[in-house]
Amino acid sequence: MVRINKLEWAWTLIIVALLAGVAAYSTVLLYNEDALPAHPAEYVDVIGHQWYWEFCYPANHTCYNTSYDAATNTASGGALWAAPGSTIQINVTGADVIHSFNIPAVGVRIDAIPGRMNLFAFQVPNAAPGSQYLIQCTEFCGEFHGTMRAFMVLT
Ligand SMILES: [Cu+2]
């Protein structure tokens, strides 16, 4: 029969306690990471379509379809307009297939899934009004996936 001495018990229990502590701490952290702000500066509904982004502003009941021109790397028709430094909430969904809404420079990426609304909040960079941040679909969604782009424009 194997005898476990006091030292072995001690180091086993210390490790178990450490791991339990790390697990509890990171669970709370991950949970809070997804928490939405109580009063975001604005709400924007983001809808992914083959192959363009639609931005809706519930506060003034308007929607804009963005059209991207690859030749000039510009977009017209609409944008994700946001105030510098503000915290905004985006409600992201897909109209046809799965897309993914990504603003690489800001570290925002959230899937746009038909039949599902993904809620996400982030802080807009505190940069000069007029600054533009590329938005790119990052879930392969068909023929023109590569040019499924738009811009976040600071107002
Ligand atoms: Cu897409």
PDB file of C-alpha atoms and ligand atoms in Angstrom:
ATOM      1  CA  MET A   1       0.000   0.000   0.000  1.00  0.00           C
ATOM      2  CA  VAL A   2       1.250   3.459  -0.953  1.00  0.00           C
ATOM      3  CA  ARG A   3       1.585   5.881   1.911  1.00  0.00           C
ATOM      4  CA  ILE A   4       1.108   9.548   1.088  1.00  0.00           C
ATOM      5  CA  ASN A   5       3.015  11.729   3.450  1.00  0.00           C
ATOM      6  CA  LYS A   6       2.094  15.173   4.715  1.00  0.00           C
ATOM      7  CA  LEU A   7       4.372  16.972   2.251  1.00  0.00           C
ATOM      8  CA  GLU A   8       2.681  15.300  -0.717  1.00  0.00           C
ATOM      9  CA  TRP A   9      -0.726  16.270   0.624  1.00  0.00           C
ATOM     10  CA  ALA A  10       0.464  19.825   1.094  1.00  0.00           C
ATOM     11  CA  TRP A  11       1.808  20.370  -2.411  1.00  0.00           C
ATOM     12  CA  THR A  12      -1.201  18.665  -3.981  1.00  0.00           C
ATOM     13  CA  LEU A  13      -3.641  20.867  -2.072  1.00  0.00           C
ATOM     14  CA  ILE A  14      -1.638  24.042  -2.743  1.00  0.00           C
ATOM     15  CA  ILE A  15      -1.737  23.356  -6.504  1.00  0.00           C
ATOM     16  CA  VAL A  16      -5.462  22.528  -6.399  1.00  0.00           C
ATOM     17  CA  ALA A  17      -6.099  25.787  -4.527  1.00  0.00           C
ATOM     18  CA  LEU A  18      -3.978  27.777  -7.012  1.00  0.00           C
ATOM     19  CA  LEU A  19      -5.750  26.287 -10.042  1.00  0.00           C
ATOM     20  CA  ALA A  20      -9.180  26.823  -8.480  1.00  0.00           C
ATOM     21  CA  GLY A  21      -8.243  30.445  -7.808  1.00  0.00           C
ATOM     22  CA  VAL A  22      -7.045  31.047 -11.374  1.00  0.00           C
ATOM     23  CA  ALA A  23     -10.173  29.370 -12.760  1.00  0.00           C
ATOM     24  CA  ALA A  24     -12.513  31.482 -10.619  1.00  0.00           C
ATOM     25  CA  TYR A  25     -10.650  34.716 -11.405  1.00  0.00           C
ATOM     26  CA  SER A  26     -10.557  34.147 -15.173  1.00  0.00           C
ATOM     27  CA  THR A  27     -14.200  33.036 -15.287  1.00  0.00           C
ATOM     28  CA  VAL A  28     -15.260  36.340 -13.724  1.00  0.00           C
ATOM     29  CA  LEU A  29     -12.938  38.249 -16.057  1.00  0.00           C
ATOM     30  CA  LEU A  30     -14.247  36.509 -19.182  1.00  0.00           C
ATOM     31  CA  TYR A  31     -17.815  37.049 -18.055  1.00  0.00           C
ATOM     32  CA  ASN A  32     -17.247  40.766 -17.481  1.00  0.00           C
ATOM     33  CA  GLU A  33     -15.499  41.075 -20.821  1.00  0.00           C
ATOM     34  CA  ASP A  34     -18.852  40.419 -22.518  1.00  0.00           C
ATOM     35  CA  ALA A  35     -20.817  42.793 -20.313  1.00  0.00           C
ATOM     36  CA  LEU A  36     -22.622  45.514 -22.233  1.00  0.00           C
ATOM     37  CA  PRO A  37     -22.552  49.132 -21.064  1.00  0.00           C
ATOM     38  CA  ALA A  38     -25.744  50.403 -19.417  1.00  0.00           C
ATOM     39  CA  HIS A  39     -25.754  53.619 -21.442  1.00  0.00           C
ATOM     40  CA  PRO A  40     -23.738  53.404 -24.677  1.00  0.00           C
ATOM     41  CA  ALA A  41     -23.375  56.656 -26.622  1.00  0.00           C
ATOM     42  CA  GLU A  42     -25.200  55.046 -29.535  1.00  0.00           C
ATOM     43  CA  TYR A  43     -26.604  51.805 -30.831  1.00  0.00           C
ATOM     44  CA  VAL A  44     -25.903  50.685 -34.364  1.00  0.00           C
ATOM     45  CA  ASP A  45     -27.467  47.669 -36.025  1.00  0.00           C
ATOM     46  CA  VAL A  46     -24.980  46.066 -38.389  1.00  0.00           C
ATOM     47  CA  ILE A  47     -26.350  43.691 -41.019  1.00  0.00           C
ATOM     48  CA  GLY A  48     -24.092  41.639 -43.274  1.00  0.00           C
ATOM     49  CA  HIS A  49     -25.348  41.018 -46.795  1.00  0.00           C
ATOM     50  CA  GLN A  50     -23.787  39.335 -49.807  1.00  0.00           C
ATOM     51  CA  TRP A  51     -21.735  41.502 -50.307  1.00  0.00           C
ATOM     52  CA  TYR A  52     -22.098  44.732 -48.440  1.00  0.00           C
ATOM     53  CA  TRP A  53     -22.677  46.092 -44.966  1.00  0.00           C
ATOM     54  CA  GLU A  54     -25.870  47.769 -43.871  1.00  0.00           C
ATOM     55  CA  PHE A  55     -25.778  50.150 -40.912  1.00  0.00           C
ATOM     56  CA  CYS A  56     -28.992  51.092 -39.130  1.00  0.00           C
ATOM     57  CA  TYR A  57     -29.295  53.844 -36.573  1.00  0.00           C
ATOM     58  CA  PRO A  58     -32.341  53.045 -34.419  1.00  0.00           C
ATOM     59  CA  ALA A  59     -32.202  56.477 -32.746  1.00  0.00           C
ATOM     60  CA  ASN A  60     -33.243  58.145 -36.000  1.00  0.00           C
ATOM     61  CA  HIS A  61     -34.805  55.158 -37.781  1.00  0.00           C
ATOM     62  CA  THR A  62     -32.447  55.223 -40.739  1.00  0.00           C
ATOM     63  CA  CYS A  63     -30.472  52.523 -42.515  1.00  0.00           C
ATOM     64  CA  TYR A  64     -27.642  52.874 -45.013  1.00  0.00           C
ATOM     65  CA  ASN A  65     -26.250  50.328 -47.439  1.00  0.00           C
ATOM     66  CA  THR A  66     -22.547  50.759 -47.928  1.00  0.00           C
ATOM     67  CA  SER A  67     -21.088  50.259 -51.345  1.00  0.00           C
ATOM     68  CA  TYR A  68     -17.332  49.716 -51.584  1.00  0.00           C
ATOM     69  CA  ASP A  69     -15.180  50.687 -54.562  1.00  0.00           C
ATOM     70  CA  ALA A  70     -12.021  48.574 -54.676  1.00  0.00           C
ATOM     71  CA  ALA A  71     -10.388  50.751 -57.348  1.00  0.00           C
ATOM     72  CA  THR A  72     -10.263  53.776 -55.060  1.00  0.00           C
ATOM     73  CA  ASN A  73     -10.504  52.001 -51.683  1.00  0.00           C
ATOM     74  CA  THR A  74     -13.460  54.167 -50.765  1.00  0.00           C
ATOM     75  CA  ALA A  75     -17.002  53.454 -49.707  1.00  0.00           C
ATOM     76  CA  SER A  76     -20.171  55.370 -50.386  1.00  0.00           C
ATOM     77  CA  GLY A  77     -23.764  55.197 -49.247  1.00  0.00           C
ATOM     78  CA  GLY A  78     -23.106  54.694 -45.589  1.00  0.00           C
ATOM     79  CA  ALA A  79     -20.630  54.044 -42.824  1.00  0.00           C
ATOM     80  CA  LEU A  80     -20.354  53.249 -39.168  1.00  0.00           C
ATOM     81  CA  TRP A  81     -20.398  56.795 -37.844  1.00  0.00           C
ATOM     82  CA  ALA A  82     -19.227  57.202 -34.278  1.00  0.00           C
ATOM     83  CA  ALA A  83     -17.977  59.931 -31.976  1.00  0.00           C
ATOM     84  CA  PRO A  84     -14.282  59.783 -30.983  1.00  0.00           C
ATOM     85  CA  GLY A  85     -13.717  58.169 -27.620  1.00  0.00           C
ATOM     86  CA  SER A  86     -17.344  57.152 -27.168  1.00  0.00           C
ATOM     87  CA  THR A  87     -18.531  53.719 -26.199  1.00  0.00           C
ATOM     88  CA  ILE A  88     -20.941  52.317 -28.747  1.00  0.00           C
ATOM     89  CA  GLN A  89     -22.939  49.134 -28.942  1.00  0.00           C
ATOM     90  CA  ILE A  90     -23.305  47.245 -32.191  1.00  0.00           C
ATOM     91  CA  ASN A  91     -25.988  44.632 -32.743  1.00  0.00           C
ATOM     92  CA  VAL A  92     -24.693  42.369 -35.479  1.00  0.00           C
ATOM     93  CA  THR A  93     -26.605  39.935 -37.666  1.00  0.00           C
ATOM     94  CA  GLY A  94     -26.493  38.421 -41.148  1.00  0.00           C
ATOM     95  CA  ALA A  95     -29.187  38.611 -43.805  1.00  0.00           C
ATOM     96  CA  ASP A  96     -28.199  35.598 -45.899  1.00  0.00           C
ATOM     97  CA  VAL A  97     -25.059  33.682 -44.934  1.00  0.00           C
ATOM     98  CA  ILE A  98     -22.580  33.972 -42.072  1.00  0.00           C
ATOM     99  CA  HIS A  99     -20.349  37.032 -42.284  1.00  0.00           C
ATOM    100  CA  SER A 100     -17.960  38.431 -39.736  1.00  0.00           C
ATOM    101  CA  PHE A 101     -17.758  42.073 -38.829  1.00  0.00           C
ATOM    102  CA  ASN A 102     -14.149  43.059 -38.280  1.00  0.00           C
ATOM    103  CA  ILE A 103     -12.428  46.387 -37.622  1.00  0.00           C
ATOM    104  CA  PRO A 104      -8.822  45.149 -37.475  1.00  0.00           C
ATOM    105  CA  ALA A 105      -7.277  48.439 -36.279  1.00  0.00           C
ATOM    106  CA  VAL A 106      -9.631  48.567 -33.299  1.00  0.00           C
ATOM    107  CA  GLY A 107      -9.569  44.883 -32.419  1.00  0.00           C
ATOM    108  CA  VAL A 108     -13.271  44.368 -33.008  1.00  0.00           C
ATOM    109  CA  ARG A 109     -14.482  41.127 -34.518  1.00  0.00           C
ATOM    110  CA  ILE A 110     -17.920  39.641 -34.172  1.00  0.00           C
ATOM    111  CA  ASP A 111     -19.778  37.148 -36.328  1.00  0.00           C
ATOM    112  CA  ALA A 112     -22.859  38.186 -38.289  1.00  0.00           C
ATOM    113  CA  ILE A 113     -25.113  35.133 -38.206  1.00  0.00           C
ATOM    114  CA  PRO A 114     -28.553  34.929 -39.859  1.00  0.00           C
ATOM    115  CA  GLY A 115     -31.302  34.554 -37.281  1.00  0.00           C
ATOM    116  CA  ARG A 116     -29.092  35.624 -34.433  1.00  0.00           C
ATOM    117  CA  MET A 117     -28.265  39.050 -32.999  1.00  0.00           C
ATOM    118  CA  ASN A 118     -24.778  39.342 -31.529  1.00  0.00           C
ATOM    119  CA  LEU A 119     -24.424  42.272 -29.161  1.00  0.00           C
ATOM    120  CA  PHE A 120     -21.039  43.859 -28.694  1.00  0.00           C
ATOM    121  CA  ALA A 121     -19.750  47.110 -27.261  1.00  0.00           C
ATOM    122  CA  PHE A 122     -16.408  48.789 -27.739  1.00  0.00           C
ATOM    123  CA  GLN A 123     -14.681  52.073 -27.276  1.00  0.00           C
ATOM    124  CA  VAL A 124     -14.173  54.112 -30.421  1.00  0.00           C
ATOM    125  CA  PRO A 125     -10.577  55.407 -30.781  1.00  0.00           C
ATOM    126  CA  ASN A 126     -10.101  58.939 -29.559  1.00  0.00           C
ATOM    127  CA  ALA A 127      -8.785  60.256 -32.867  1.00  0.00           C
ATOM    128  CA  ALA A 128      -9.509  63.287 -35.026  1.00  0.00           C
ATOM    129  CA  PRO A 129     -12.988  63.593 -36.556  1.00  0.00           C
ATOM    130  CA  GLY A 130     -12.901  62.270 -40.107  1.00  0.00           C
ATOM    131  CA  SER A 131     -10.502  59.443 -39.248  1.00  0.00           C
ATOM    132  CA  GLN A 132     -11.428  56.243 -41.032  1.00  0.00           C
ATOM    133  CA  TYR A 133     -11.041  52.638 -39.961  1.00  0.00           C
ATOM    134  CA  LEU A 134     -11.388  49.823 -42.420  1.00  0.00           C
ATOM    135  CA  ILE A 135     -14.154  47.297 -41.830  1.00  0.00           C
ATOM    136  CA  GLN A 136     -13.650  43.964 -43.555  1.00  0.00           C
ATOM    137  CA  CYS A 137     -15.788  40.841 -43.636  1.00  0.00           C
ATOM    138  CA  THR A 138     -13.614  38.065 -42.234  1.00  0.00           C
ATOM    139  CA  GLU A 139     -15.825  35.047 -42.829  1.00  0.00           C
ATOM    140  CA  PHE A 140     -15.663  33.718 -46.366  1.00  0.00           C
ATOM    141  CA  CYS A 141     -19.136  34.432 -47.692  1.00  0.00           C
ATOM    142  CA  GLY A 142     -18.952  33.984 -51.442  1.00  0.00           C
ATOM    143  CA  GLU A 143     -17.707  35.546 -54.638  1.00  0.00           C
ATOM    144  CA  PHE A 144     -17.174  39.143 -53.484  1.00  0.00           C
ATOM    145  CA  HIS A 145     -16.195  38.403 -49.904  1.00  0.00           C
ATOM    146  CA  GLY A 146     -12.802  40.064 -50.438  1.00  0.00           C
ATOM    147  CA  THR A 147     -14.337  43.436 -51.221  1.00  0.00           C
ATOM    148  CA  MET A 148     -17.032  43.276 -48.567  1.00  0.00           C
ATOM    149  CA  ARG A 149     -15.649  46.364 -46.917  1.00  0.00           C
ATOM    150  CA  ALA A 150     -16.813  49.564 -45.314  1.00  0.00           C
ATOM    151  CA  PHE A 151     -15.412  52.191 -42.966  1.00  0.00           C
ATOM    152  CA  MET A 152     -15.926  53.358 -39.462  1.00  0.00           C
ATOM    153  CA  VAL A 153     -15.804  57.140 -39.735  1.00  0.00           C
ATOM    154  CA  LEU A 154     -15.308  59.370 -36.711  1.00  0.00           C
ATOM    155  CA  THR A 155     -17.708  62.262 -36.539  1.00  0.00           C
TER     156      THR A 155
HETATM  157 CU    CU B   1     -19.169  38.426 -45.805  1.00  0.00          CU
END
